[in-house]
Amino acid sequence: MFPLGYQDTDHKPGTPTLELKHVTVAYSAIGSSFAQDVHYALKDVSFKAEIGEQIAIIGPNGAGKSSLLKLITGIIKPESGQILMFGQPPSQHNCIAYVPQRNQIDWSFPVTVEDVVMMGRTRQIGFFRRARPLDKDVVKASLKRVGALELAKKQIGELSGGQQQRVFIARALALETHLLLLDEPLSGLDLPSQEAIFEILASLRQDGVTVLMATHDLNLAAERFDKVLLVNKRIIAFGKPEEVLTTENLLAAYGGKAQNSQMAVSA
């Protein structure tokens, strides 16, 4: 996946792909400056994601799943704590790819599929510079890998939801990512489209790409991922699915909704 010799920041040997140390994201109530009106999107979050691991991030609505992904990408800043990628701050790396929720994207924007994927090459090309033949080859290879090469000339808004998600994963591949973050990528997709996404993610293991994916589907978290990160403003549990998806942990995260969540996992 990385045949081009693109030089990202040096990765310190023996370090995890991602490590968060006591990270807190705080915000104040609108119009208030009182300390007691401070709320937390995330509080004292610590965990490690090793090279090649695939981790599901689960929790109720408003638990901080999206905030955690945006925190790692640098879209939002922590109040305190430390975030490291291969032993250094993520800002020193160019190999983090983020796929946001589909409802956050303007699908009416007049851009072709290959243009979207080429956006993943911006850091390598540089702003206001023309794409090189090498960059075009990477875009083509990335689209081929996700089974979307025949869509290259289509407008992104013409595609189905599953095709759009595959294109955005192709954009991440074109970036030559080592850390892929996906925010509810399966939302609204039919089962064949979901399966296509998981086949692509499974193929990334051979490249050592670490994957973090926010999802509401506890069954998928249990069946498809190496580890599960259960959050509700803080980390409730982190580890293998069978260790995390217990009645006690689900009660701590979901409260009164935990019974239905447990039934979904057990079904």
mmCIF file of C-alpha atoms in Angstrom:
data_model
loop_
_atom_site.group_PDB
_atom_site.id
_atom_site.type_symbol
_atom_site.label_atom_id
_atom_site.label_comp_id
_atom_site.label_asym_id
_atom_site.label_seq_id
_atom_site.Cartn_x
_atom_site.Cartn_y
_atom_site.Cartn_z
ATOM 1 C CA MET A 1 0.000 0.000 0.000
ATOM 2 C CA PHE A 2 2.945 2.340 0.559
ATOM 3 C CA PRO A 3 5.172 1.740 -2.485
ATOM 4 C CA LEU A 4 5.956 5.369 -3.177
ATOM 5 C CA GLY A 5 8.444 6.099 -0.428
ATOM 6 C CA TYR A 6 6.471 9.074 0.857
ATOM 7 C CA GLN A 7 8.303 10.419 3.893
ATOM 8 C CA ASP A 8 6.092 11.036 6.870
ATOM 9 C CA THR A 9 7.477 11.973 10.282
ATOM 10 C CA ASP A 10 9.715 9.201 11.593
ATOM 11 C CA HIS A 11 7.861 6.572 13.582
ATOM 12 C CA LYS A 12 9.592 5.668 16.826
ATOM 13 C CA PRO A 13 10.230 1.903 16.939
ATOM 14 C CA GLY A 14 8.193 -0.016 19.480
ATOM 15 C CA THR A 15 5.533 2.672 19.917
ATOM 16 C CA PRO A 16 1.796 2.138 19.351
ATOM 17 C CA THR A 17 0.075 3.741 16.390
ATOM 18 C CA LEU A 18 -1.983 5.855 18.778
ATOM 19 C CA GLU A 19 -1.835 6.606 22.483
ATOM 20 C CA LEU A 20 -4.022 8.928 24.547
ATOM 21 C CA LYS A 21 -2.894 9.870 28.054
ATOM 22 C CA HIS A 22 -5.460 11.401 30.437
ATOM 23 C CA VAL A 23 -7.119 13.473 27.717
ATOM 24 C CA THR A 24 -9.995 15.777 28.653
ATOM 25 C CA VAL A 25 -12.204 17.862 26.357
ATOM 26 C CA ALA A 26 -14.210 20.508 28.220
ATOM 27 C CA TYR A 27 -16.660 23.193 27.172
ATOM 28 C CA SER A 28 -18.646 25.838 29.045
ATOM 29 C CA ALA A 29 -22.352 26.492 28.838
ATOM 30 C CA ILE A 30 -23.093 29.234 26.296
ATOM 31 C CA GLY A 31 -22.866 32.673 27.859
ATOM 32 C CA SER A 32 -21.505 31.387 31.156
ATOM 33 C CA SER A 33 -18.097 31.898 32.727
ATOM 34 C CA PHE A 34 -18.762 30.003 35.972
ATOM 35 C CA ALA A 35 -16.618 26.959 36.707
ATOM 36 C CA GLN A 36 -19.661 24.900 37.703
ATOM 37 C CA ASP A 37 -21.069 25.343 34.199
ATOM 38 C CA VAL A 38 -18.148 23.486 32.610
ATOM 39 C CA HIS A 39 -19.221 20.278 30.884
ATOM 40 C CA TYR A 40 -17.127 17.473 29.498
ATOM 41 C CA ALA A 41 -17.262 15.914 26.055
ATOM 42 C CA LEU A 42 -14.550 13.517 27.239
ATOM 43 C CA LYS A 43 -12.850 13.205 30.601
ATOM 44 C CA ASP A 44 -9.531 11.556 31.544
ATOM 45 C CA VAL A 45 -9.400 9.281 28.494
ATOM 46 C CA SER A 46 -6.405 6.949 28.199
ATOM 47 C CA PHE A 47 -5.893 4.017 25.797
ATOM 48 C CA LYS A 48 -3.531 2.606 23.179
ATOM 49 C CA ALA A 49 -4.184 1.375 19.637
ATOM 50 C CA GLU A 50 -1.447 -0.907 18.358
ATOM 51 C CA ILE A 51 -0.271 -1.256 14.761
ATOM 52 C CA GLY A 52 -2.865 -3.051 12.619
ATOM 53 C CA GLU A 53 -5.560 -3.244 15.303
ATOM 54 C CA GLN A 54 -9.178 -2.613 14.383
ATOM 55 C CA ILE A 55 -11.152 -1.016 17.211
ATOM 56 C CA ALA A 56 -14.876 -0.288 17.472
ATOM 57 C CA ILE A 57 -15.876 2.802 19.463
ATOM 58 C CA ILE A 58 -19.339 2.365 20.969
ATOM 59 C CA GLY A 59 -21.554 4.228 23.415
ATOM 60 C CA PRO A 60 -24.916 6.018 23.598
ATOM 61 C CA ASN A 61 -25.741 9.162 21.639
ATOM 62 C CA GLY A 62 -23.764 12.102 23.001
ATOM 63 C CA ALA A 63 -21.184 9.815 24.614
ATOM 64 C CA GLY A 64 -18.252 11.496 22.871
ATOM 65 C CA LYS A 65 -17.557 9.042 20.029
ATOM 66 C CA SER A 66 -17.387 11.701 17.317
ATOM 67 C CA SER A 67 -15.546 14.070 19.656
ATOM 68 C CA LEU A 68 -12.891 11.415 20.221
ATOM 69 C CA LEU A 69 -12.266 11.019 16.481
ATOM 70 C CA LYS A 70 -12.169 14.782 15.927
ATOM 71 C CA LEU A 71 -9.784 15.086 18.847
ATOM 72 C CA ILE A 72 -7.344 12.633 17.304
ATOM 73 C CA THR A 73 -7.446 14.443 13.950
ATOM 74 C CA GLY A 74 -6.902 17.829 15.607
ATOM 75 C CA ILE A 75 -10.290 19.273 14.622
ATOM 76 C CA ILE A 76 -10.894 19.929 18.319
ATOM 77 C CA LYS A 77 -8.267 20.526 20.983
ATOM 78 C CA PRO A 78 -7.962 18.883 24.409
ATOM 79 C CA GLU A 79 -8.275 20.823 27.623
ATOM 80 C CA SER A 80 -5.552 18.632 29.086
ATOM 81 C CA GLY A 81 -3.680 15.405 28.453
ATOM 82 C CA GLN A 82 -1.507 14.123 25.650
ATOM 83 C CA ILE A 83 -2.140 12.499 22.264
ATOM 84 C CA LEU A 84 0.688 10.627 20.559
ATOM 85 C CA MET A 85 1.001 8.882 17.205
ATOM 86 C CA PHE A 86 4.019 6.632 16.942
ATOM 87 C CA GLY A 87 5.410 8.456 19.962
ATOM 88 C CA GLN A 88 4.933 11.998 18.638
ATOM 89 C CA PRO A 89 2.076 14.545 18.446
ATOM 90 C CA PRO A 90 -0.354 13.818 15.574
ATOM 91 C CA SER A 91 0.294 17.306 14.168
ATOM 92 C CA GLN A 92 3.747 16.067 13.126
ATOM 93 C CA HIS A 93 2.234 13.294 10.976
ATOM 94 C CA ASN A 94 0.605 13.347 7.573
ATOM 95 C CA CYS A 95 -0.759 9.805 7.678
ATOM 96 C CA ILE A 96 -4.048 10.197 9.587
ATOM 97 C CA ALA A 97 -7.224 9.825 7.508
ATOM 98 C CA TYR A 98 -10.698 10.760 8.766
ATOM 99 C CA VAL A 99 -14.012 9.756 7.170
ATOM 100 C CA PRO A 100 -16.795 11.872 8.746
ATOM 101 C CA GLN A 101 -20.468 11.003 9.004
ATOM 102 C CA ARG A 102 -22.186 11.145 5.629
ATOM 103 C CA ASN A 103 -24.638 13.830 6.800
ATOM 104 C CA GLN A 104 -21.696 16.184 7.337
ATOM 105 C CA ILE A 105 -20.720 16.123 3.648
ATOM 106 C CA ASP A 106 -22.196 18.289 0.890
ATOM 107 C CA TRP A 107 -22.954 15.658 -1.739
ATOM 108 C CA SER A 108 -24.261 18.292 -4.160
ATOM 109 C CA PHE A 109 -20.806 19.818 -4.588
ATOM 110 C CA PRO A 110 -19.838 19.425 -8.277
ATOM 111 C CA VAL A 111 -16.797 17.179 -8.030
ATOM 112 C CA THR A 112 -15.950 13.846 -9.608
ATOM 113 C CA VAL A 113 -14.976 10.685 -7.797
ATOM 114 C CA GLU A 114 -11.347 10.902 -8.937
ATOM 115 C CA ASP A 115 -11.227 14.537 -7.756
ATOM 116 C CA VAL A 116 -12.392 13.456 -4.295
ATOM 117 C CA VAL A 117 -9.714 10.782 -4.097
ATOM 118 C CA MET A 118 -7.064 13.188 -5.393
ATOM 119 C CA MET A 119 -7.850 15.393 -2.370
ATOM 120 C CA GLY A 120 -6.158 12.678 -0.346
ATOM 121 C CA ARG A 121 -2.906 13.564 -2.128
ATOM 122 C CA THR A 122 -2.962 17.259 -1.156
ATOM 123 C CA ARG A 123 -0.323 16.896 1.547
ATOM 124 C CA GLN A 124 2.044 15.082 -0.799
ATOM 125 C CA ILE A 125 1.435 17.382 -3.786
ATOM 126 C CA GLY A 126 1.276 20.665 -1.890
ATOM 127 C CA PHE A 127 -1.362 23.372 -2.197
ATOM 128 C CA PHE A 128 -1.810 25.122 -5.567
ATOM 129 C CA ARG A 129 0.381 22.576 -7.352
ATOM 130 C CA ARG A 130 -0.614 20.262 -10.167
ATOM 131 C CA ALA A 131 -0.961 16.536 -9.643
ATOM 132 C CA ARG A 132 1.955 14.518 -10.968
ATOM 133 C CA PRO A 133 1.628 11.292 -12.980
ATOM 134 C CA LEU A 134 2.645 9.467 -9.807
ATOM 135 C CA ASP A 135 -0.302 11.014 -7.914
ATOM 136 C CA LYS A 136 -2.708 10.001 -10.668
ATOM 137 C CA ASP A 137 -1.388 6.445 -10.460
ATOM 138 C CA VAL A 138 -2.014 6.399 -6.706
ATOM 139 C CA VAL A 139 -5.586 7.644 -7.190
ATOM 140 C CA LYS A 140 -6.237 4.955 -9.778
ATOM 141 C CA ALA A 141 -4.754 2.226 -7.569
ATOM 142 C CA SER A 142 -6.773 3.408 -4.556
ATOM 143 C CA LEU A 143 -10.045 3.358 -6.510
ATOM 144 C CA LYS A 144 -9.235 -0.069 -7.884
ATOM 145 C CA ARG A 145 -8.560 -1.399 -4.403
ATOM 146 C CA VAL A 146 -12.034 -0.421 -3.175
ATOM 147 C CA GLY A 147 -13.724 -1.650 -6.357
ATOM 148 C CA ALA A 148 -14.661 1.819 -7.600
ATOM 149 C CA LEU A 149 -12.345 2.412 -10.553
ATOM 150 C CA GLU A 150 -15.255 2.400 -13.004
ATOM 151 C CA LEU A 151 -16.831 5.283 -11.041
ATOM 152 C CA ALA A 152 -13.859 7.653 -11.508
ATOM 153 C CA LYS A 153 -15.585 10.111 -13.856
ATOM 154 C CA LYS A 154 -18.950 10.161 -12.085
ATOM 155 C CA GLN A 155 -20.120 13.031 -9.890
ATOM 156 C CA ILE A 156 -19.860 12.070 -6.224
ATOM 157 C CA GLY A 157 -23.515 12.990 -5.638
ATOM 158 C CA GLU A 158 -24.678 10.451 -8.234
ATOM 159 C CA LEU A 159 -23.405 7.492 -6.235
ATOM 160 C CA SER A 160 -25.209 5.284 -3.759
ATOM 161 C CA GLY A 161 -24.349 5.572 -0.064
ATOM 162 C CA GLY A 162 -22.177 2.462 -0.176
ATOM 163 C CA GLN A 163 -20.292 3.699 -3.225
ATOM 164 C CA GLN A 164 -19.717 7.085 -1.591
ATOM 165 C CA GLN A 165 -18.227 5.457 1.484
ATOM 166 C CA ARG A 166 -15.909 3.306 -0.624
ATOM 167 C CA VAL A 167 -14.735 6.430 -2.448
ATOM 168 C CA PHE A 168 -13.921 8.168 0.829
ATOM 169 C CA ILE A 169 -11.960 5.142 1.963
ATOM 170 C CA ALA A 170 -10.105 5.312 -1.365
ATOM 171 C CA ARG A 171 -9.262 8.926 -0.541
ATOM 172 C CA ALA A 172 -7.770 7.712 2.753
ATOM 173 C CA LEU A 173 -5.714 5.100 0.891
ATOM 174 C CA ALA A 174 -4.441 7.769 -1.495
ATOM 175 C CA LEU A 175 -3.195 9.685 1.532
ATOM 176 C CA GLU A 176 -1.137 6.573 2.417
ATOM 177 C CA THR A 177 -2.728 6.440 5.821
ATOM 178 C CA HIS A 178 -1.400 4.551 8.832
ATOM 179 C CA LEU A 179 -4.395 5.489 11.002
ATOM 180 C CA LEU A 180 -7.924 5.378 9.569
ATOM 181 C CA LEU A 181 -10.754 6.962 11.581
ATOM 182 C CA LEU A 182 -14.359 6.341 10.508
ATOM 183 C CA ASP A 183 -17.415 7.975 12.067
ATOM 184 C CA GLU A 184 -20.544 5.824 11.625
ATOM 185 C CA PRO A 185 -19.560 4.752 8.088
ATOM 186 C CA LEU A 186 -22.262 2.059 7.907
ATOM 187 C CA SER A 187 -25.196 4.308 8.758
ATOM 188 C CA GLY A 188 -27.970 3.921 6.181
ATOM 189 C CA LEU A 189 -26.153 1.266 4.152
ATOM 190 C CA ASP A 190 -27.683 -2.041 3.136
ATOM 191 C CA LEU A 191 -26.056 -5.327 4.153
ATOM 192 C CA PRO A 192 -24.128 -5.903 0.877
ATOM 193 C CA SER A 193 -22.663 -2.383 1.109
ATOM 194 C CA GLN A 194 -21.694 -2.960 4.749
ATOM 195 C CA GLU A 195 -20.022 -6.227 3.814
ATOM 196 C CA ALA A 196 -18.065 -4.495 1.047
ATOM 197 C CA ILE A 197 -16.764 -1.952 3.576
ATOM 198 C CA PHE A 198 -15.667 -4.695 5.964
ATOM 199 C CA GLU A 199 -13.868 -6.558 3.177
ATOM 200 C CA ILE A 200 -11.871 -3.407 2.442
ATOM 201 C CA LEU A 201 -11.076 -2.887 6.124
ATOM 202 C CA ALA A 202 -9.985 -6.512 6.470
ATOM 203 C CA SER A 203 -7.564 -6.047 3.564
ATOM 204 C CA LEU A 204 -5.873 -3.174 5.413
ATOM 205 C CA ARG A 205 -4.541 -5.537 8.076
ATOM 206 C CA GLN A 206 -1.778 -6.722 5.729
ATOM 207 C CA ASP A 207 -0.578 -3.116 5.471
ATOM 208 C CA GLY A 208 -0.494 -2.539 9.224
ATOM 209 C CA VAL A 209 -3.166 0.168 9.055
ATOM 210 C CA THR A 210 -4.823 0.830 12.410
ATOM 211 C CA VAL A 211 -8.589 1.387 12.224
ATOM 212 C CA LEU A 212 -10.876 3.127 14.733
ATOM 213 C CA MET A 213 -14.565 3.115 13.831
ATOM 214 C CA ALA A 214 -17.458 4.672 15.731
ATOM 215 C CA THR A 215 -20.610 2.572 15.498
ATOM 216 C CA HIS A 216 -23.969 2.069 17.210
ATOM 217 C CA ASP A 217 -24.118 -1.607 16.243
ATOM 218 C CA LEU A 218 -22.985 -3.694 19.190
ATOM 219 C CA ASN A 219 -23.268 -6.950 17.254
ATOM 220 C CA LEU A 220 -20.841 -5.696 14.618
ATOM 221 C CA ALA A 221 -18.531 -4.459 17.358
ATOM 222 C CA ALA A 222 -18.562 -7.925 18.898
ATOM 223 C CA GLU A 223 -18.111 -9.862 15.671
ATOM 224 C CA ARG A 224 -15.840 -7.751 13.487
ATOM 225 C CA PHE A 225 -13.305 -5.965 15.667
ATOM 226 C CA ASP A 226 -10.208 -6.929 17.634
ATOM 227 C CA LYS A 227 -11.120 -4.614 20.495
ATOM 228 C CA VAL A 228 -14.016 -2.482 21.683
ATOM 229 C CA LEU A 229 -13.778 0.949 23.319
ATOM 230 C CA LEU A 230 -16.951 1.603 25.332
ATOM 231 C CA VAL A 231 -17.349 5.281 26.196
ATOM 232 C CA ASN A 232 -19.775 7.640 27.852
ATOM 233 C CA LYS A 233 -17.772 10.849 28.406
ATOM 234 C CA ARG A 234 -15.131 8.587 29.922
ATOM 235 C CA ILE A 235 -13.862 5.128 29.111
ATOM 236 C CA ILE A 236 -16.186 2.546 30.634
ATOM 237 C CA ALA A 237 -14.183 -0.410 29.335
ATOM 238 C CA PHE A 238 -11.561 -1.208 26.697
ATOM 239 C CA GLY A 239 -10.407 -4.598 25.512
ATOM 240 C CA LYS A 240 -11.567 -7.701 23.676
ATOM 241 C CA PRO A 241 -15.294 -7.692 22.821
ATOM 242 C CA GLU A 242 -16.147 -10.496 25.244
ATOM 243 C CA GLU A 243 -14.427 -8.585 28.047
ATOM 244 C CA VAL A 244 -16.116 -5.261 27.307
ATOM 245 C CA LEU A 245 -19.659 -6.189 26.278
ATOM 246 C CA THR A 246 -20.830 -7.380 29.682
ATOM 247 C CA THR A 247 -24.075 -6.504 31.412
ATOM 248 C CA GLU A 248 -22.224 -4.495 34.056
ATOM 249 C CA ASN A 249 -20.329 -2.411 31.515
ATOM 250 C CA LEU A 250 -23.377 -1.837 29.319
ATOM 251 C CA LEU A 251 -25.366 -0.681 32.353
ATOM 252 C CA ALA A 252 -22.604 1.762 33.212
ATOM 253 C CA ALA A 253 -22.601 3.167 29.672
ATOM 254 C CA TYR A 254 -26.248 3.013 28.613
ATOM 255 C CA GLY A 255 -28.135 3.094 31.919
ATOM 256 C CA GLY A 256 -31.747 2.018 31.480
ATOM 257 C CA LYS A 257 -31.167 1.188 27.819
ATOM 258 C CA ALA A 258 -28.552 -1.417 28.686
ATOM 259 C CA GLN A 259 -31.024 -4.322 28.739
ATOM 260 C CA ASN A 260 -31.919 -3.853 25.073
ATOM 261 C CA SER A 261 -28.257 -3.390 24.207
ATOM 262 C CA GLN A 262 -27.341 -6.646 25.945
ATOM 263 C CA MET A 263 -30.157 -8.476 24.157
ATOM 264 C CA ALA A 264 -28.853 -7.205 20.813
ATOM 265 C CA VAL A 265 -25.367 -8.540 21.539
ATOM 266 C CA SER A 266 -26.671 -11.882 22.772
ATOM 267 C CA ALA A 267 -29.088 -12.451 19.874
#
